[in-house]
Short mmCIF file of C-alpha atoms in Angstrom, two decimals:
data_model
loop_
_atom_site.label_atom_id
_atom_site.label_comp_id
_atom_site.label_asym_id
_atom_site.label_seq_id
_atom_site.Cartn_x
_atom_site.Cartn_y
_atom_site.Cartn_z
CA MET S 1305 0.00 0.01 -0.01
CA LYS S 1306 2.81 2.44 0.90
CA SER S 1307 4.47 1.71 -2.41
CA PHE S 1308 1.22 2.46 -4.32
CA ILE S 1309 0.67 5.67 -2.42
CA VAL S 1310 4.28 6.87 -3.23
CA ARG S 1311 3.71 6.00 -6.89
CA LEU S 1312 0.38 7.80 -6.99
CA ILE S 1313 1.98 10.93 -5.50
CA SER S 1314 4.81 10.64 -8.04
CA PHE S 1315 2.25 10.36 -10.84
CA ILE S 1316 0.19 13.37 -9.85
CA LEU S 1317 3.13 15.53 -8.83
CA GLY S 1318 4.94 14.63 -12.03
CA LEU S 1319 2.05 15.55 -14.24
CA SER S 1320 1.55 18.76 -12.35
CA LEU S 1321 5.22 19.70 -12.80
CA ILE S 1322 5.17 18.75 -16.45
CA SER S 1323 2.14 20.93 -17.05
CA PHE S 1324 3.70 23.83 -15.15
CA GLY S 1325 6.89 23.51 -17.20
CA VAL S 1326 4.97 23.38 -20.46
CA SER S 1327 2.95 26.45 -19.36
CA LEU S 1328 6.10 28.42 -18.61
CA THR S 1329 7.58 27.61 -22.06
CA ILE S 1330 4.32 28.81 -23.65
CA LYS S 1331 4.35 32.02 -21.60
CA ALA S 1332 8.07 32.67 -22.52
CA GLU S 1333 7.02 32.97 -26.22
CA LEU S 1334 10.39 31.70 -27.48
CA GLY S 1335 8.97 28.50 -28.97
CA THR S 1336 7.70 25.34 -27.31
CA GLY S 1337 8.03 21.65 -27.77
CA ALA S 1338 6.56 20.33 -31.03
CA TRP S 1339 3.47 18.72 -29.41
CA ASP S 1340 2.86 21.72 -27.20
CA ALA S 1341 3.18 24.02 -30.21
CA LEU S 1342 0.54 21.89 -31.99
CA ASN S 1343 -1.87 22.18 -29.05
CA VAL S 1344 -1.39 25.98 -28.77
CA GLY S 1345 -1.79 26.33 -32.58
CA LEU S 1346 -5.00 24.28 -32.57
CA SER S 1347 -6.31 26.37 -29.66
CA LYS S 1348 -5.60 29.65 -31.47
CA THR S 1349 -6.81 28.44 -34.91
CA ILE S 1350 -9.88 26.44 -34.01
CA GLY S 1351 -10.73 27.44 -30.47
CA LEU S 1352 -11.05 25.57 -27.17
CA THR S 1353 -8.37 25.68 -24.47
CA VAL S 1354 -4.85 24.33 -24.81
CA GLY S 1355 -5.72 21.69 -22.16
CA SER S 1356 -8.71 20.59 -24.23
CA TRP S 1357 -6.49 19.99 -27.17
CA VAL S 1358 -4.02 18.08 -25.00
CA PHE S 1359 -6.94 15.75 -24.26
CA ILE S 1360 -8.31 15.56 -27.88
CA VAL S 1361 -4.90 14.97 -29.49
CA GLY S 1362 -4.17 12.45 -26.74
CA ILE S 1363 -7.37 10.48 -27.69
CA VAL S 1364 -6.32 10.49 -31.35
CA LEU S 1365 -2.87 9.15 -30.33
CA ILE S 1366 -4.34 6.44 -28.14
CA VAL S 1367 -6.30 5.17 -31.20
CA LEU S 1368 -3.23 5.55 -33.51
CA ASN S 1369 -0.97 3.77 -31.10
CA ALA S 1370 -3.47 0.89 -30.90
CA ILE S 1371 -3.54 0.65 -34.69
CA LEU S 1372 0.26 0.74 -35.00
CA MET S 1373 0.79 -1.85 -32.29
CA LYS S 1374 -2.23 -3.92 -33.37
CA SER S 1375 -3.49 -3.99 -29.80
CA ARG S 1376 -6.37 -2.74 -27.70
CA PRO S 1377 -6.39 1.05 -27.00
CA ASP S 1378 -4.77 1.95 -23.71
CA PHE S 1379 -7.96 3.34 -22.08
CA LEU S 1380 -6.23 3.94 -18.74
CA ALA S 1381 -4.07 6.56 -20.55
CA VAL S 1382 -7.30 8.63 -20.80
CA ILE S 1383 -6.87 9.39 -17.10
CA THR S 1384 -3.31 10.62 -17.72
CA ILE S 1385 -4.21 12.98 -20.61
CA PHE S 1386 -7.29 14.27 -18.75
CA LEU S 1387 -5.18 15.24 -15.78
CA ALA S 1388 -2.44 16.72 -17.95
CA GLY S 1389 -4.96 18.84 -19.88
CA LEU S 1390 -6.64 19.87 -16.59
CA PHE S 1391 -3.37 20.96 -15.02
CA ILE S 1392 -2.24 22.89 -18.10
CA ASP S 1393 -5.49 24.87 -18.22
CA GLY S 1394 -5.17 25.46 -14.46
CA TRP S 1395 -1.69 26.86 -14.82
CA LEU S 1396 -2.41 28.91 -18.00
CA LEU S 1397 -5.92 30.19 -17.21
CA VAL S 1398 -5.77 30.60 -13.45
CA VAL S 1399 -2.27 30.77 -11.93
CA LEU S 1400 -0.38 32.37 -14.88
CA ASP S 1401 -3.37 34.08 -16.55
CA THR S 1402 -2.06 37.65 -16.15
CA PHE S 1403 1.61 36.72 -16.19
CA GLN S 1404 3.77 38.07 -19.03
CA ALA S 1405 7.49 37.93 -19.51
CA ASN S 1406 8.77 41.45 -20.11
CA GLY S 1407 11.92 41.72 -22.21
CA LEU S 1408 14.16 39.10 -23.76
CA TRP S 1409 16.12 38.26 -20.60
CA GLU S 1410 12.99 37.59 -18.61
CA GLN S 1411 11.61 35.46 -21.50
CA ILE S 1412 14.90 33.41 -21.44
CA VAL S 1413 14.78 32.94 -17.65
CA VAL S 1414 11.10 31.86 -17.75
CA PHE S 1415 11.89 29.46 -20.66
CA VAL S 1416 14.92 27.88 -18.96
CA VAL S 1417 12.97 27.39 -15.70
CA GLY S 1418 10.17 25.85 -17.71
CA VAL S 1419 12.46 23.34 -19.45
CA ILE S 1420 14.09 22.32 -16.16
CA VAL S 1421 10.75 21.91 -14.36
CA LEU S 1422 9.35 20.02 -17.39
CA SER S 1423 12.34 17.65 -17.42
CA PHE S 1424 12.22 17.11 -13.68
CA GLY S 1425 8.46 16.48 -13.90
CA ILE S 1426 8.96 13.79 -16.57
CA ALA S 1427 11.54 12.03 -14.38
CA VAL S 1428 9.12 12.07 -11.46
CA TYR S 1429 6.15 10.89 -13.50
CA LEU S 1430 8.04 8.04 -15.10
CA GLN S 1431 8.93 6.64 -11.71
CA ALA S 1432 5.23 6.01 -11.01
CA ASN S 1433 4.98 3.35 -13.73
CA PHE S 1434 1.42 4.41 -14.42
CA PRO S 1435 -0.15 4.66 -17.91
CA LEU S 1436 2.10 6.68 -20.19
CA ILE S 1437 1.15 9.92 -21.91
CA PRO S 1438 0.19 8.82 -25.48
CA ILE S 1439 3.00 10.89 -26.97
CA ASP S 1440 5.51 8.69 -25.14
CA LYS S 1441 3.63 5.53 -26.15
CA LEU S 1442 3.71 6.74 -29.78
CA MET S 1443 7.49 6.53 -29.75
CA LEU S 1444 7.28 2.85 -28.70
CA ALA S 1445 4.60 2.19 -31.29
CA ILE S 1446 6.66 3.67 -34.13
CA GLN S 1447 9.70 1.76 -32.98
CA ASP S 1448 7.74 -1.49 -32.87
CA ARG S 1449 6.00 -0.96 -36.25
CA LEU S 1450 8.98 0.35 -38.27
CA GLY S 1451 11.72 -1.55 -36.55
CA VAL S 1452 13.81 1.56 -35.95
CA SER S 1453 15.79 2.73 -32.90
CA MET S 1454 14.04 4.52 -30.04
CA GLY S 1455 15.85 7.77 -31.00
CA THR S 1456 14.73 7.54 -34.64
CA ALA S 1457 11.16 6.75 -33.52
CA LYS S 1458 11.17 9.75 -31.20
CA THR S 1459 12.43 11.99 -34.01
CA ILE S 1460 9.73 10.73 -36.40
CA GLY S 1461 7.07 11.55 -33.81
CA GLU S 1462 8.50 14.99 -33.06
CA LEU S 1463 8.89 15.89 -36.78
CA SER S 1464 5.26 14.86 -37.41
CA ALA S 1465 4.04 17.07 -34.58
CA LEU S 1466 6.30 19.90 -35.81
CA VAL S 1467 4.75 19.76 -39.32
CA ALA S 1468 1.22 19.74 -37.86
CA ALA S 1469 2.17 22.62 -35.50
CA PHE S 1470 3.44 24.67 -38.46
CA LEU S 1471 0.23 24.10 -40.37
CA PHE S 1472 -1.76 25.38 -37.41
CA SER S 1473 0.56 28.36 -36.78
CA GLY S 1474 1.82 27.02 -33.48
CA PRO S 1475 4.57 28.81 -31.58
CA ILE S 1476 7.62 27.31 -33.22
CA GLY S 1477 10.97 29.01 -32.57
CA LEU S 1478 14.48 28.53 -31.21
CA GLY S 1479 12.91 27.23 -28.04
CA THR S 1480 11.40 24.33 -30.00
CA LEU S 1481 14.90 23.10 -30.98
CA ILE S 1482 16.14 23.56 -27.44
CA VAL S 1483 13.27 21.58 -25.94
CA THR S 1484 13.71 18.85 -28.54
CA PHE S 1485 17.38 18.32 -27.86
CA THR S 1486 17.65 18.99 -24.12
CA ILE S 1487 14.68 17.29 -22.56
CA GLY S 1488 16.18 13.82 -23.02
CA PRO S 1489 19.56 14.52 -21.40
CA LEU S 1490 17.93 16.45 -18.56
CA VAL S 1491 15.51 13.63 -17.80
CA GLN S 1492 18.46 11.21 -17.78
CA LEU S 1493 20.16 13.54 -15.34
CA PHE S 1494 17.21 13.76 -12.96
CA ALA S 1495 15.85 10.18 -13.19
CA PRO S 1496 18.44 8.31 -11.12
CA ARG S 1497 18.23 10.85 -8.28
CA VAL S 1498 14.43 10.78 -8.35
CA HIS S 1499 14.50 6.95 -8.32
CA LYS S 1500 16.80 6.82 -5.28
CA PHE S 1501 14.62 9.30 -3.39
CA GLN S 1502 11.49 7.34 -4.24
CA GLN S 1503 13.16 4.11 -3.09
CA ARG S 1504 13.95 5.69 0.30
CA LEU S 1505 10.34 6.79 0.69
CA GLN S 1506 9.08 3.26 -0.02
CA THR S 1507 11.28 1.56 2.58
#
């Protein structure tokens, strides 16, 4: 029971941190990750909140992943994307609603903090071993279907989102490249430390 409670806290805390990090990169207006840029672009072009599009795009990916992997849809992942979308809307529409980064240096600081918080949040959320965000599952589905490396599968997924984000006028910029190439190494940096801390809590 103690182990489950620790994992549940890791799951909710991780998603909250991920959502906060994403929200900060959006507020920095220097470019966001490809999938976040797509959600923002859809929100601005079609309507609905960014969090709503996190949920809608997530549902589409759950179906796509099932098709690629020739398996049943991961219905439990619906809980994950619902919470992620809810948290993002909470940060953007309530906590950070009136916040605006003034000047380039403030934008850079907000963006860097966002990337660090996002990476740390991913490391925390992965330790929970709960249903993955469909974007992460897509990488595994592409790898399984095309027989490519995990890195190549991740790149294919990111490029697909980037093209879609461009079509919907999402916030693509230098920050997009930074997010794409720094998230992985930062998660690898944080993950072992988060794992050790979680192990101490469970004992």
